Coordinates of C-alpha atoms in Angstrom, one line a residue:
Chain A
X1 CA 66.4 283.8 37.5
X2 CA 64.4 283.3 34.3
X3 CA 65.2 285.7 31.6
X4 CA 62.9 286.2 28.3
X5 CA 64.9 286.9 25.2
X6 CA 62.4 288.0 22.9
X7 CA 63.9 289.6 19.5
X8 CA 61.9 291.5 16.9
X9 CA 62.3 289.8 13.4
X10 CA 60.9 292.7 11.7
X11 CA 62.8 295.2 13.5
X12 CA 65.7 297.2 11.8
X13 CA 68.2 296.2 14.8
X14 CA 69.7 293.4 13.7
X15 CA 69.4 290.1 15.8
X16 CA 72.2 289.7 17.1
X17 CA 72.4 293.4 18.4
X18 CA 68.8 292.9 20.2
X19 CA 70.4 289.5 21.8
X20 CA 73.0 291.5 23.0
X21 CA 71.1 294.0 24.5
X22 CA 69.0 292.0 26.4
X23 CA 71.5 290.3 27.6
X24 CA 73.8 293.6 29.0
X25 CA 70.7 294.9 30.3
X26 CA 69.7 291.2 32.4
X27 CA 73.1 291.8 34.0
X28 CA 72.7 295.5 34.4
X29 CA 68.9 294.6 36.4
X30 CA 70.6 291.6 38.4
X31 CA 68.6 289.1 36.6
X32 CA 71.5 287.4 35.8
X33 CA 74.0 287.2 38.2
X34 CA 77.5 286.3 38.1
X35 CA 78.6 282.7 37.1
X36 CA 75.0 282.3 36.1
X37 CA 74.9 280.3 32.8
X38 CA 73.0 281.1 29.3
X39 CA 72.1 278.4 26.6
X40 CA 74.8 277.4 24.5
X41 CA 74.7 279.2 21.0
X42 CA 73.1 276.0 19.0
X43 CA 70.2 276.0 22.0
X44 CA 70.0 279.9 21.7
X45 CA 70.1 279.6 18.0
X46 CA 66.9 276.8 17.7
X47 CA 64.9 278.4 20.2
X48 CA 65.1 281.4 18.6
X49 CA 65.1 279.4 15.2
X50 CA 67.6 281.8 13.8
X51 CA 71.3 280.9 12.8
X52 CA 73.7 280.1 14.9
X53 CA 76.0 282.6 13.1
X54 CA 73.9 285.0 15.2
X55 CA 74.3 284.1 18.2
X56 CA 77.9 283.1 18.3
X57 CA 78.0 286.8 16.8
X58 CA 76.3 288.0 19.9
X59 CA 78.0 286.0 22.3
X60 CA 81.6 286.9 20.4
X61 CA 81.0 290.7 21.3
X62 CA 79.6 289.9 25.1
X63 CA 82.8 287.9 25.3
X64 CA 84.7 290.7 24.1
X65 CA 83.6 293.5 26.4
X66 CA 84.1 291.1 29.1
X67 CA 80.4 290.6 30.2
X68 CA 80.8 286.9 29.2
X69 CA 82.7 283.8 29.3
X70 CA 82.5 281.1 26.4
X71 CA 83.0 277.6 26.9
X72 CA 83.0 275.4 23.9
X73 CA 81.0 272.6 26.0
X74 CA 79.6 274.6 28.7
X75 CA 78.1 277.0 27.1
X76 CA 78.0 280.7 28.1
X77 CA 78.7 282.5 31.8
X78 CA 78.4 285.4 33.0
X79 CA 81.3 287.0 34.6
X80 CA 82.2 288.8 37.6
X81 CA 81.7 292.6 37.1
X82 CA 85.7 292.9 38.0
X83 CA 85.6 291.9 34.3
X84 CA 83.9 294.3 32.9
X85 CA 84.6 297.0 34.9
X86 CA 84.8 300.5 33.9
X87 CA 87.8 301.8 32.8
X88 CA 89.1 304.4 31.0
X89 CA 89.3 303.1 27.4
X90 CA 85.5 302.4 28.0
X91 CA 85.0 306.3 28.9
X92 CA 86.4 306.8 25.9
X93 CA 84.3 304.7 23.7
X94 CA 81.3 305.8 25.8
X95 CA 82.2 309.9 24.5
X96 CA 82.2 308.2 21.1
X97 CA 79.4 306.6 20.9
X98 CA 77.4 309.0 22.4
X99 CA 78.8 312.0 20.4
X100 CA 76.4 311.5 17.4
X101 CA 73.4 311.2 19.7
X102 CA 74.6 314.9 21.4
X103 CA 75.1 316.3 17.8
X104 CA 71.5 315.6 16.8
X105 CA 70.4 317.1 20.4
X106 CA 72.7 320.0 19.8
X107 CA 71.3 320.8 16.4
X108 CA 67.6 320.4 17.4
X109 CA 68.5 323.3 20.2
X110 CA 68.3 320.8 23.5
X111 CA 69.8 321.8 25.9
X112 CA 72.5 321.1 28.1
X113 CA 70.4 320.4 31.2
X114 CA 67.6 318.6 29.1
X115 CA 70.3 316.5 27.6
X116 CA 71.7 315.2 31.4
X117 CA 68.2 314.8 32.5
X118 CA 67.2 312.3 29.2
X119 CA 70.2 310.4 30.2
X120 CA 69.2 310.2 33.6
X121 CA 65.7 309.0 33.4
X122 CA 67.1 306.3 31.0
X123 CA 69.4 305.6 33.5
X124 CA 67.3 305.8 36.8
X125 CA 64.7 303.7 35.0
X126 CA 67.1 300.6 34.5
X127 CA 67.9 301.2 38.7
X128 CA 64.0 301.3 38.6
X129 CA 63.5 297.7 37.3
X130 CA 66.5 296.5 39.4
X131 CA 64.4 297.0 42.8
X132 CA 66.0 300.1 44.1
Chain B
X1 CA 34.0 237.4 8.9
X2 CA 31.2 236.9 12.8
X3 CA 29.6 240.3 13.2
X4 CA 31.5 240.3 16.7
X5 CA 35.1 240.7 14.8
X6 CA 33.6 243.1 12.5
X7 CA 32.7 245.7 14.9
X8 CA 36.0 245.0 16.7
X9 CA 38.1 245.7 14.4
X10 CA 36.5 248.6 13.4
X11 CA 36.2 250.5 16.6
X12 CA 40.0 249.8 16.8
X13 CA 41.2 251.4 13.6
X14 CA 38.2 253.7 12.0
X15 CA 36.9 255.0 15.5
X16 CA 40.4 256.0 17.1
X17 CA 41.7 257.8 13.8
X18 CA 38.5 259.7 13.4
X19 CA 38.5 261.0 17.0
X20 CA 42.0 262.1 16.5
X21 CA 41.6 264.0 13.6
X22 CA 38.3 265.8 14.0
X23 CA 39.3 267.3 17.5
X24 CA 42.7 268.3 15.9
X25 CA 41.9 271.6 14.4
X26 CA 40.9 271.8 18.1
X27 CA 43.7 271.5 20.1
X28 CA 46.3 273.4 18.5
X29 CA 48.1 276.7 19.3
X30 CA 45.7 280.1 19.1
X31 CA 48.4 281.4 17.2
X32 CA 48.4 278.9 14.1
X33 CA 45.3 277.1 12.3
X34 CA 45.8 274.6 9.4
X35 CA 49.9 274.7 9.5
X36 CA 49.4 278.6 8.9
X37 CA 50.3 281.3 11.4
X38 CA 48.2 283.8 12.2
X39 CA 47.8 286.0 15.1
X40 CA 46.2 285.0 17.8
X41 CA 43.5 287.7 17.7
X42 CA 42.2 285.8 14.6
X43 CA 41.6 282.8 16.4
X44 CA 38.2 283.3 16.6
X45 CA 37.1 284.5 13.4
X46 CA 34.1 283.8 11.8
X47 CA 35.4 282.1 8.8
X48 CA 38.2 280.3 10.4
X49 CA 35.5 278.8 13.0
X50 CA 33.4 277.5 10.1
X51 CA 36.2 275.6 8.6
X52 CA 37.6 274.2 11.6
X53 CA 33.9 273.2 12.2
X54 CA 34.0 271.8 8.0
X55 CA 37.2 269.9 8.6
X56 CA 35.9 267.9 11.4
X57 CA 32.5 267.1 10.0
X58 CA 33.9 265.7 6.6
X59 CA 36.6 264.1 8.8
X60 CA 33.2 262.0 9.8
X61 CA 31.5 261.8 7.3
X62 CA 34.8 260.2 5.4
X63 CA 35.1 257.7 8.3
X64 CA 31.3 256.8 8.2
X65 CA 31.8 256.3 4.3
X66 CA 35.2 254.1 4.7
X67 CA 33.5 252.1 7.5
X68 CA 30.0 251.4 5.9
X69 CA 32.4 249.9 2.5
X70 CA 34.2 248.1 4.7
X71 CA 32.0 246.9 6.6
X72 CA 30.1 245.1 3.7
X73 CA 33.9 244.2 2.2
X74 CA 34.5 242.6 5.6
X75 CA 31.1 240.5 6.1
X76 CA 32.2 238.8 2.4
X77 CA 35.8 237.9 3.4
X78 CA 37.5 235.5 5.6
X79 CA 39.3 236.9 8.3
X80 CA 42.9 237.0 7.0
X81 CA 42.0 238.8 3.9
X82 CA 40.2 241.3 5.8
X83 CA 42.2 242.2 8.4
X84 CA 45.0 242.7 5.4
X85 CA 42.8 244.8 3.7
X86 CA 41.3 246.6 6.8
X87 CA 45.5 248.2 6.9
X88 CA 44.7 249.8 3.0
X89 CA 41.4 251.1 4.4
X90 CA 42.8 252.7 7.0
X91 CA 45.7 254.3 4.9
X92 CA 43.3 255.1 2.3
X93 CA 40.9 257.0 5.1
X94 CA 43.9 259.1 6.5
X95 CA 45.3 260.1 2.6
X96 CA 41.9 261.5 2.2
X97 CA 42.1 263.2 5.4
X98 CA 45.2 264.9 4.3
X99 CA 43.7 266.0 1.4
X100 CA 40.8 267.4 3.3
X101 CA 43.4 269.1 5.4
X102 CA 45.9 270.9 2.4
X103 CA 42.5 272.2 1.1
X104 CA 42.0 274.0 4.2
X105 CA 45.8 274.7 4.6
X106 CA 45.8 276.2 1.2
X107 CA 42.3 278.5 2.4
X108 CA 43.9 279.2 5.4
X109 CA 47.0 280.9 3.4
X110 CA 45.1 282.6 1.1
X111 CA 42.9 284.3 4.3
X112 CA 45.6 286.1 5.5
X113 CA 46.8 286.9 2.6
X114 CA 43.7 288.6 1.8
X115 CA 43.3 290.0 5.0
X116 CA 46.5 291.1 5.3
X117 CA 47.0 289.6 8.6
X118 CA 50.4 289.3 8.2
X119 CA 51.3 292.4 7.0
X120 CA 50.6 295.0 10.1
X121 CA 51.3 291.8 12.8
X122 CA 55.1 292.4 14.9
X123 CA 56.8 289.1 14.4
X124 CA 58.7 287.8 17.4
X125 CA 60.3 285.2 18.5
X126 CA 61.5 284.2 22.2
X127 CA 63.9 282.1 24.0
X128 CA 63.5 281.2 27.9
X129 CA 67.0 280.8 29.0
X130 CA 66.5 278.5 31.9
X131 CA 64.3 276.0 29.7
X132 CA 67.1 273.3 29.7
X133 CA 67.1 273.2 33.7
X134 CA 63.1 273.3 33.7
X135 CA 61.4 269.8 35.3
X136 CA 60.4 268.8 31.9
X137 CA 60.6 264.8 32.2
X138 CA 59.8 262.0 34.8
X139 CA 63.1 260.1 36.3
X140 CA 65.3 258.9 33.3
X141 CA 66.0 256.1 35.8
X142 CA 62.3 254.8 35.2
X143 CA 63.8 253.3 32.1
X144 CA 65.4 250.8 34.6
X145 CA 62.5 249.3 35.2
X146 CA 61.9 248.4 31.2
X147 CA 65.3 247.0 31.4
X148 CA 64.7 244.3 34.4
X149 CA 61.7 243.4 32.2
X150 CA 63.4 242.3 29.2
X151 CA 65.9 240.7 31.2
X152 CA 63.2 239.4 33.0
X153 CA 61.0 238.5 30.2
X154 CA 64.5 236.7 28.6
X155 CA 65.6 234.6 31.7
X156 CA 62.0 233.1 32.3
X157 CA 62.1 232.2 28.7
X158 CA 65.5 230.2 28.9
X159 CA 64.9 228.8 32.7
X160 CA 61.1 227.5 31.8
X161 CA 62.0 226.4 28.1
X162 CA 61.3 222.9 29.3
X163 CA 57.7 223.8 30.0
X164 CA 57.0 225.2 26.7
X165 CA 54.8 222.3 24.4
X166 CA 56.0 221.4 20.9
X167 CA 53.8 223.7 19.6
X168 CA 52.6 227.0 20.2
X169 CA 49.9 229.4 19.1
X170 CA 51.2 232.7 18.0
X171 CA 48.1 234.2 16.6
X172 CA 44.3 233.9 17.2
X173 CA 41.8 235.7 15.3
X174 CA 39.2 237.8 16.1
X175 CA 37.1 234.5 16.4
X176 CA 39.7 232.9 18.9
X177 CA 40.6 230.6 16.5
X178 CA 44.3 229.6 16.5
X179 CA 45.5 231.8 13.2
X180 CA 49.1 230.9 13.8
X181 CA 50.7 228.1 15.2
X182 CA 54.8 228.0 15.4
X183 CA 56.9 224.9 16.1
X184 CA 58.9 225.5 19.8
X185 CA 62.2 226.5 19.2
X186 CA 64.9 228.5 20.7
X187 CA 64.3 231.7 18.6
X188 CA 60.6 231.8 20.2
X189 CA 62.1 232.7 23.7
X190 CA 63.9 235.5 22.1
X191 CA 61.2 236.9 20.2
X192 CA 59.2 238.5 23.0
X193 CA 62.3 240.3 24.8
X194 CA 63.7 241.7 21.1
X195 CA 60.6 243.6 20.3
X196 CA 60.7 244.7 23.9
X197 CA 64.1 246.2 23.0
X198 CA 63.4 247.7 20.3
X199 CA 60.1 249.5 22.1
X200 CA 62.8 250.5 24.7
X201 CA 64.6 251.9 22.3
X202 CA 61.4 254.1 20.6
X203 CA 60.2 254.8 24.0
X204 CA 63.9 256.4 24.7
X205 CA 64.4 258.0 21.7
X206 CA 60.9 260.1 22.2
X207 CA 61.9 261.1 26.0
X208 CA 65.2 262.3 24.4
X209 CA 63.5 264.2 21.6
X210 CA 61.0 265.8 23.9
X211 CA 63.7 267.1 25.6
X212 CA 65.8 268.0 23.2
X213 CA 62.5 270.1 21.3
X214 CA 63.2 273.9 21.7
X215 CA 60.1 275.2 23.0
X216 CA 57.8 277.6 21.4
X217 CA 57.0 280.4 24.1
X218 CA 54.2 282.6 23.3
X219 CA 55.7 286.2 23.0
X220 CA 52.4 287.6 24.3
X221 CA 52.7 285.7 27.9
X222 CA 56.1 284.4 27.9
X223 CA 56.2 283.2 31.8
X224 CA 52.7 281.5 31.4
X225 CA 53.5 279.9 28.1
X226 CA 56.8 278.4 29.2
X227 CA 55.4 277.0 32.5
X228 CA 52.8 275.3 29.6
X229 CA 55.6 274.2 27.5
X230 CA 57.1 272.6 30.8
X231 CA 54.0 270.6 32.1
X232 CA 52.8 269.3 28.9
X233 CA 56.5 267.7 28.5
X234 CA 56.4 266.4 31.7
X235 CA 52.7 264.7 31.7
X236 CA 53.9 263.3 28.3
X237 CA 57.0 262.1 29.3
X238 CA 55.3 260.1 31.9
X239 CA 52.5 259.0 29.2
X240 CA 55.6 257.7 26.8
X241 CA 57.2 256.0 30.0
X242 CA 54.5 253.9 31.6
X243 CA 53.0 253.6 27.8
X244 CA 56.2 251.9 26.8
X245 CA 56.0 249.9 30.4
X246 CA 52.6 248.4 29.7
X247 CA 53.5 247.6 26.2
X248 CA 56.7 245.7 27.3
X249 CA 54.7 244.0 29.7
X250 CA 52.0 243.1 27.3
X251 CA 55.1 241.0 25.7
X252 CA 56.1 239.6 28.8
X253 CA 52.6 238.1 29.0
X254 CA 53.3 236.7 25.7
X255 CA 56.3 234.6 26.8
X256 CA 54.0 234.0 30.1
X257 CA 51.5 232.4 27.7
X258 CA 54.1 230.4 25.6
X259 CA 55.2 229.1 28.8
X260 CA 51.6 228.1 29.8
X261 CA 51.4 230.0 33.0
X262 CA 48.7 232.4 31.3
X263 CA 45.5 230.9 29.9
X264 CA 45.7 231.5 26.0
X265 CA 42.4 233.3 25.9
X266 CA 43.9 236.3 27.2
X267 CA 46.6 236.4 24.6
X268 CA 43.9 238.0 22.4
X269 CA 42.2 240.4 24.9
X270 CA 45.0 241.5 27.1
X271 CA 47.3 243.8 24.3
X272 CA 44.1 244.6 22.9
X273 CA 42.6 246.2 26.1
X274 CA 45.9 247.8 26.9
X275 CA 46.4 249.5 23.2
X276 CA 42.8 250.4 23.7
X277 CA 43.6 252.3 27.0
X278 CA 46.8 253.5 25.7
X279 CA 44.6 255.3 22.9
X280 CA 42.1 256.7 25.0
X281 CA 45.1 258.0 27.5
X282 CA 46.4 259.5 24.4
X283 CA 43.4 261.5 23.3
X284 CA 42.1 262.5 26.6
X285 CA 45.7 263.5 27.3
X286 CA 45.9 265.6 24.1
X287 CA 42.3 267.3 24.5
X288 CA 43.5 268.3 27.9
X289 CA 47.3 269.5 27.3
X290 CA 46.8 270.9 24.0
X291 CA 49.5 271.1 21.8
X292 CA 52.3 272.0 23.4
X293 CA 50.3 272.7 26.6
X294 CA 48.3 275.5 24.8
X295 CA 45.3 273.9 26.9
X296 CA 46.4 273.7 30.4
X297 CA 44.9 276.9 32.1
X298 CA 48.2 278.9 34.0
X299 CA 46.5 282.2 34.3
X300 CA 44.4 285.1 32.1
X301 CA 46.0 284.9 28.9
X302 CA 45.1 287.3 26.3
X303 CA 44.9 287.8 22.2
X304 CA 47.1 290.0 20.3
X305 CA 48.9 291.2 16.7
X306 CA 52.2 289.4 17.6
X307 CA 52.7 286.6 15.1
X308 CA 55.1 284.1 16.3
X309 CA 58.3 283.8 14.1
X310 CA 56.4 284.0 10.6
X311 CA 58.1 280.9 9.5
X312 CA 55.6 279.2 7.1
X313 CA 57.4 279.5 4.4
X314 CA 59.9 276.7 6.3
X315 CA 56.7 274.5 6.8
X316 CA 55.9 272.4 3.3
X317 CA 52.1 272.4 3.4
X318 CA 52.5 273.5 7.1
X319 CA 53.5 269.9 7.6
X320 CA 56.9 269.3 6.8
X321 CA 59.6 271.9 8.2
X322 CA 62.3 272.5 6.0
X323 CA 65.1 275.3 7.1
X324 CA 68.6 274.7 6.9
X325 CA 69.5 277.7 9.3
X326 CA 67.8 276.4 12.3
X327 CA 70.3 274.0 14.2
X328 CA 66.9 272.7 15.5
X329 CA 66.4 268.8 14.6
X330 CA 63.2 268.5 16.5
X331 CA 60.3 271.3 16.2
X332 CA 57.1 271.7 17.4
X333 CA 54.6 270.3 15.2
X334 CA 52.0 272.8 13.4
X335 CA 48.8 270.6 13.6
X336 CA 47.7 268.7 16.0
X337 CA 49.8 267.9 19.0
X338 CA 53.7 267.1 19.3
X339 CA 57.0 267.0 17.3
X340 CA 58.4 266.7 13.8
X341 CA 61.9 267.1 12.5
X342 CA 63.3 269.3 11.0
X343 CA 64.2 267.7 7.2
X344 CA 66.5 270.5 6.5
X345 CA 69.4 268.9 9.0
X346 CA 70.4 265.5 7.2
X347 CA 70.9 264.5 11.6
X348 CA 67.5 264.7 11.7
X349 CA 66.8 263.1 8.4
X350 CA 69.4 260.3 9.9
X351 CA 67.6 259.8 12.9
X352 CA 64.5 259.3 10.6
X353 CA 65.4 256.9 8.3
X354 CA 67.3 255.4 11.9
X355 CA 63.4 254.8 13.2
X356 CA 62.2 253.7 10.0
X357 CA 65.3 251.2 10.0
X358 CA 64.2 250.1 13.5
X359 CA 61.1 249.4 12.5
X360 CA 61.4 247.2 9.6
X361 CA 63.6 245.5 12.1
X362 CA 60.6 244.6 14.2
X363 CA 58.9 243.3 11.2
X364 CA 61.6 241.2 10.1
X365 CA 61.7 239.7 13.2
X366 CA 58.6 238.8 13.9
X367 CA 59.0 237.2 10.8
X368 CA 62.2 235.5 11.5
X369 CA 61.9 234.4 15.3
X370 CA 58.3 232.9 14.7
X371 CA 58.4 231.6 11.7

């Protein structure tokens, strides 16, 4: 399936974190499926006309949380969810990451229910697009 | 100079040139007018209209000028002399085109400065990830075909060398008069077939490039844009292929003619005819695609704020695109319709100065083999 990377150059996101993002959330709405390949990162990097820094930066992190393989010819797969499965160091990170975001909630007076059903919708709406 | 050859040679250099450039402000992206990006919802504006409208008519009136001096220049020389001089004209005509053209570039820049059109646009940029594995090109395999006509073109010259006279003409002016005669020699078989190589090799190296170009995809209507970016590679691909067939066969009719088994009056006519087609494919092919298939209608496509990867200050007088963090070596030109390099990459310089190289090449050649 065709997937659209489109980044924001005057966005405070940085690049490679929008690249990123698109790409977790193309496997998370099955548009990409597994062994399905991406452009290698000089192809990424001059259709995007951005350095290739970026990308490789992008692709480094993808690799890293197991969503992708890198091959220095082939350019980049995507891998069977087995590898990047849930597990419980990701749990973990998940608390973390979010802990900041529940703070701000906390200290604005939201509560708990209100905070579950925000994470839902933005949950439910990624199922959405996926065609469930 | 007959009046005949006059008007000849001019409707092959003056008329072809001018078409080209006044319909170019024309057939460019919405999103970029004069080298300068702007947002597509400018297109249309009043001021940018009138000087797209002012480029073409001075592009015009300049060729009207340049013609009328050369046609009285012409009508006093001899037919050498002119058509040396006509290749000045003509590179004097298109040096004040470009001057036309920087004047509007540099307008066009300070519009949106003015206007701010820059400022409160979203600048984007997009990548289609199954681009590479788009149908971009005809069969690579057509280039077979050029090959079994050099080889072609090269066996009929050594197996019919006895057929060849003493002396053949190489050259005929406008007049049909014999402008260059060469003495037969072995070298003269080999001259057709070694410019057909080196056309092979052009013709090649542009398929590859037009491949290799990263596409610009429109962030307003990605899907539609892409499918553009796809057919207009593909109709040009077959354009550069059966182009670079004709032209090679053009030079097997050469060593035909040296051979005697074409009549010598269509040495003149026949590469004449065909480079007059090729043009006329060319710009009715361009007026149709648009650049970068900006023209071919895939659906509604609509205006908007998004400014494509504001990247002018890359493009040298929105001409030349200089940026040594793109890995890009080929990129989409920025007025009129197809590819540049990218002269920040010394590869891309390379494969320049490569062309250039192959080029002189030809020259020396025909110099050397038919002498």
């Amino acid at each position: 399936m065709v997937i659209f990377i489109k980044i924001d150059m005057t966005s405070e996101v940085p690049i490679y974190e929008q690249i990123k993002q698109r790409i977790i959330e193309g496997i998370a709405r099955r548009e990409l499926e597994a062994g399905e390949s991406l452009p290698s990162v000089r192809a990424l990097a001059a259709d995007l006309s951005v350095n290739m820094h970026t990308i490789s930066k992008a692709y480094g992190q993808l690799k890293e949380k197991g969503f992708l393989s890198v091959h220095r010819n082939l350019g980049a797969v995507v891998n069977p969810p087995s590898e990047y499965a849930a597990d419980r160091d990701y749990l973990d990170t998940l608390a973390l990451a979010l802990r900041p975001y529940a703070t701000e909630a906390l200290c604005k007076g939201i509560k708990a229910g209100e905070w579950l059903s925000v994470c839902n919708e933005a949950y439910e709406e990624l199922l959405k697009k996926r065609g469930f | 100079m007959s009046i005949g050859a006059i008007i000849l040679t001019y409707a092959i250099c003056f008329v072809p040139i001018t078409v080209i450039f006044a319909i170019m402000p024309y057939i460019g992206r919405r999103t970029l007018t004069f080298g300068v990006s702007i947002p597509s919802g400018v297109h249309d504006d009043e001021r940018l209209q009138k000087m797209r409208k002012a480029f073409s008519r001075s592009v015009v009136i300049t060729g009207i000028l340049m013609s009328v001096i050369s046609f009285v220049l012409f009508w006093f020389l001899d037919s050498a002399l002119a058509i040396g001089l006509m290749s000045g004209m003509v590179l004097l005509y298109i040096v004040l085109i470009s001057i036309i053209y920087i004047r509007d570039f540099k307008a066009v820049g300070r519009l949106k400065q003015e206007q701010g059109w820059a400022a409160d646009a979203q600048v984007t940029s997009v990548a289609d990830t199954k681009f590479s594995v788009s149908k971009r090109s005809v069969s690579v395999l057509w280039f077979l075909v050029y090959i079994v006509i050099i080889i072609g073109t090269l066996l009929l010259g050594i197996l019919m060398y006895e057929q060849i006279p003493s002396e053949v003409v190489m050259q005929t002016d406008f007049d049909g008069n014999a402008s260059r005669i060469v003495a037969k020699s072995f070298s003269l078989i080999l001259f057709a077939p070694s410019i057909q190589a080196v056309m092979a090799l052009i013709m090649g190296f542009v398929y590859w490039m037009m491949q290799k170009t990263p596409p610009v995809i429109d962030p307003e209507q990605p899907e539609i844009s892409s499918a553009q970016n796809t057919k207009f590679r593909y109709r040009w691909s077959a354009f550069i292929v059966f182009m670079g067939m004709a032209m090679l066969l053009i030079f097997l009719s050469m060593q035909l003619t040296f051979i005697g088994i074409m009549p010598q009056s269509l040495s003149l006519w026949l590469p004449l005819g065909a480079a007059g087609a090729i043009v006329i494919a060319a710009i009715v092919l361009a007026i149709n695609t648009g650049q970068s298939g900006s023209r071919i209608s895939l659906g509604k496509t609509t205006d908007g704020k998004i400014i494509r990867r504001d990247d002018d200050k890359y493009w040298k007088y929105g001409a030349f695109y200089v940026n040594k963090q793109d890995p890009a070596l080929f990129v989409e030109k920025r007025f009129g319709v197809g590819f540049t390099i990218n002269f920040g990459r010394p590869a891309a310089v390379a494969i320049l100065i490569g062309i250039f190289a192959v080029i002189g090449v030809v020259v020396i050649l025909s110099f050397v083999l038919a002498k």
